[in-house]
XYZ file of C-alpha atoms in Angstrom:
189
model
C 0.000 0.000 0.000
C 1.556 3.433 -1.437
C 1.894 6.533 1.255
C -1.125 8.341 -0.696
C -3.272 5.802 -0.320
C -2.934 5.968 3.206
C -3.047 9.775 3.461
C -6.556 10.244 1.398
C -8.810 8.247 4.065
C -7.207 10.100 7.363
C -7.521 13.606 5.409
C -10.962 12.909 4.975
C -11.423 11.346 8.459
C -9.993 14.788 9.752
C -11.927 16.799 7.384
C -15.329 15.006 8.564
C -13.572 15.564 12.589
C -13.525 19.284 11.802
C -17.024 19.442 10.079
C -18.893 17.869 12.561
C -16.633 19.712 15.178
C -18.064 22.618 13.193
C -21.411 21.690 13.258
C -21.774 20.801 17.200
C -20.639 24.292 18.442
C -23.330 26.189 15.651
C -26.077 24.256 17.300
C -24.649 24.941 21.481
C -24.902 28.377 20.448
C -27.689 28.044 18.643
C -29.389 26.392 21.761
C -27.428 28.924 24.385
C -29.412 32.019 22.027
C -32.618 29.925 22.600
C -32.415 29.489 26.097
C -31.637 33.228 26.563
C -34.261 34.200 24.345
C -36.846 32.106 26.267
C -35.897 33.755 29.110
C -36.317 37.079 28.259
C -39.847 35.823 27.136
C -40.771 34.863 29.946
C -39.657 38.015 31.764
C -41.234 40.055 29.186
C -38.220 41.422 28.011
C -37.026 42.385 24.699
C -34.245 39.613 23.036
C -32.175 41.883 20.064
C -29.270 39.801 18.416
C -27.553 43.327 16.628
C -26.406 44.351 13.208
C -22.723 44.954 14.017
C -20.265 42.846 15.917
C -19.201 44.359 18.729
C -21.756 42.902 21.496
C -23.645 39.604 20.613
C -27.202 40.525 22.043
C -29.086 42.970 23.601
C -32.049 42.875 26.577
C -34.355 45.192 26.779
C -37.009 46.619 28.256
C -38.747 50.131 29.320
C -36.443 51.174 31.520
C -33.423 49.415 30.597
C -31.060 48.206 27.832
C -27.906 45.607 28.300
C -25.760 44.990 25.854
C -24.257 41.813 26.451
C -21.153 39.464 25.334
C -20.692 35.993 25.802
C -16.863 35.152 26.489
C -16.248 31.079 26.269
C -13.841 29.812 28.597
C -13.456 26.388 30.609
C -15.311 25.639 33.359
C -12.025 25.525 35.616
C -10.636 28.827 35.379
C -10.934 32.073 36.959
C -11.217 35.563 35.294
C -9.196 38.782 36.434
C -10.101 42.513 35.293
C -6.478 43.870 35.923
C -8.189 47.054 34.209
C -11.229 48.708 31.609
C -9.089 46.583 28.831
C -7.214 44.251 30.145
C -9.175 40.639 31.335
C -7.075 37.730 32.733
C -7.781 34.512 32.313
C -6.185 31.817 34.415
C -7.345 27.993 33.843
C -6.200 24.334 34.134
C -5.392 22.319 37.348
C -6.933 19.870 38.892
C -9.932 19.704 41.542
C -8.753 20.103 44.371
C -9.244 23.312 46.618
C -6.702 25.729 46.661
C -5.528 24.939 43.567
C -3.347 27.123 41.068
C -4.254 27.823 37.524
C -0.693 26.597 35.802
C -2.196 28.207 32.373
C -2.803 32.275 31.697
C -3.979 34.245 28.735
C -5.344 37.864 27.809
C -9.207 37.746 26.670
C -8.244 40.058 23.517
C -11.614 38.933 22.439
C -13.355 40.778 24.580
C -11.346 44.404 23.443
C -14.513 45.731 20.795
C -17.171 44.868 23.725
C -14.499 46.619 26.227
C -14.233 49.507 23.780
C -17.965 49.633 23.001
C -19.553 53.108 24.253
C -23.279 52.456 23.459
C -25.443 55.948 22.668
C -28.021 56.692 25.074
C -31.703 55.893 24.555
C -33.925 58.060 26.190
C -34.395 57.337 29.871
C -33.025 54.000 30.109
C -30.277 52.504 32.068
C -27.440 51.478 30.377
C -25.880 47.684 31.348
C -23.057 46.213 29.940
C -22.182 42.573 30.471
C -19.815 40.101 30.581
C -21.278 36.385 30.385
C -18.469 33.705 30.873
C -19.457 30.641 29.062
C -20.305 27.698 30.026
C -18.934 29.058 33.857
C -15.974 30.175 35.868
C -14.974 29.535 39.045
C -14.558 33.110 40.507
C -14.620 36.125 38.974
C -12.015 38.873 40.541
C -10.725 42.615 40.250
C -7.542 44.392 41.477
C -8.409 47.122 43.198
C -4.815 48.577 43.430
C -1.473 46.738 43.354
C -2.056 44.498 46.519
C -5.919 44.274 46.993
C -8.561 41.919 44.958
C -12.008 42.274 45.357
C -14.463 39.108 44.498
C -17.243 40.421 41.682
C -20.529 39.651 42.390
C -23.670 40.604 40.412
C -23.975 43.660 41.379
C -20.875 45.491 41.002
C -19.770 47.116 38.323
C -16.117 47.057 37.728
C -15.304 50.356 34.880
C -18.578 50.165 33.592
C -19.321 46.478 32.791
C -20.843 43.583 35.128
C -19.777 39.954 34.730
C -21.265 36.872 35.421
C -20.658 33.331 34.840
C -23.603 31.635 32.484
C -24.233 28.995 34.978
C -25.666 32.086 37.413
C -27.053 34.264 34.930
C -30.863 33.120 35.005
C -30.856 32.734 38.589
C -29.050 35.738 39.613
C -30.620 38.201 36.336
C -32.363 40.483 39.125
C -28.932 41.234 40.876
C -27.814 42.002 38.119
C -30.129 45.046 37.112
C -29.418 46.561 40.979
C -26.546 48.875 41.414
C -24.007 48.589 44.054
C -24.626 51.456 46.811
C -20.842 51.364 46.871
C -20.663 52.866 43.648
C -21.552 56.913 43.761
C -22.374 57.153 40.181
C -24.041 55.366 37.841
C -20.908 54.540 35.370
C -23.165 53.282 32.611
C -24.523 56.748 31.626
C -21.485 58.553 31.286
């Protein structure tokens, strides 16, 4: 049996690999949109997927809009806002508790959501969020060089919330709330 022989069947084993590898993630975020959309049914909220690229939905309702992104990343990690641009994430390890993540990388994905000034609408409130994908362990922000702060739903760290996707339907209410910490509202600047 020749070399080429050989080669044709695993190309097309790996071409038929990266189609249906293809295919799979379409229909999770296919589904992910559904359930989201569902949701905002049910809470009688408007569901907008937009025109341009730089946020991947909207909610929306009388009194307020959020622009939101979805940022995949796996389930055993933990996400860092260092600052307004710069996002951290840290993954990989095992199980155990107190654990380090051995593996680190910059969500540069996230930079036209990060950069994204929305125009005001009216009267609403302005939200813009950060959905980690399918979840993340802990979600943190440096205060200054030697302080971290744990982010919850309702704080806003330089104008954006973040939450993982695991806690977004059952925490959505936090998330509309405003920390009392927080003197201004940073989303209508």
């Amino acid at each position: 049996m020749e070399l080429h022989q050989l080669l044709i069947p695993i190309a097309i084993c790996l071409i038929v690999c990266l189609i249906l590898t293809l295919i799979i993630n379409k229909l999770k975020e296919k589904v992910l949109y559904e359930e989201i959309e569902t949701f905002c049914n049910q809470k009688g909220l408007k569901f907008t997927k937009p025109q341009e690229n730089r946020y991947d939905f909207s909610i929306e309702n009388d009194s307020f809009i959020m622009y939101c992104a979805i940022c995949k990343v796996p389930s055993n990690s933990s996400v860092t806002i260092n600052s307004k641009s710069t996002w951290c994430l840290r993954f990989g390890g095992g199980k155990r508790q107190g654990r380090n993540y051995p593996n680190k990388r910059y969500l540069n994905e996230l930079k036209p959501f990060l950069n994204f000034n929305p125009s005001k609408k009216g009267d609403k409130v302005i939200y813009r969020l950060v959905i980690f994908h399918p979840s993340t362990e802990i979600i943190l922000r440096y205060m200054n060089e030697s302080e971290i702060m744990e982010i919850k739903p309702d704080n806003v760290s330089y104008g954006f919330k973040a939450i993982s996707y695991s806690n977004f339907f059952k925490q959505f209410d936090e998330l509309l709330k405003i920390n009392k910490k927080d003197t201004t509202n940073p989303y209508n600047n």
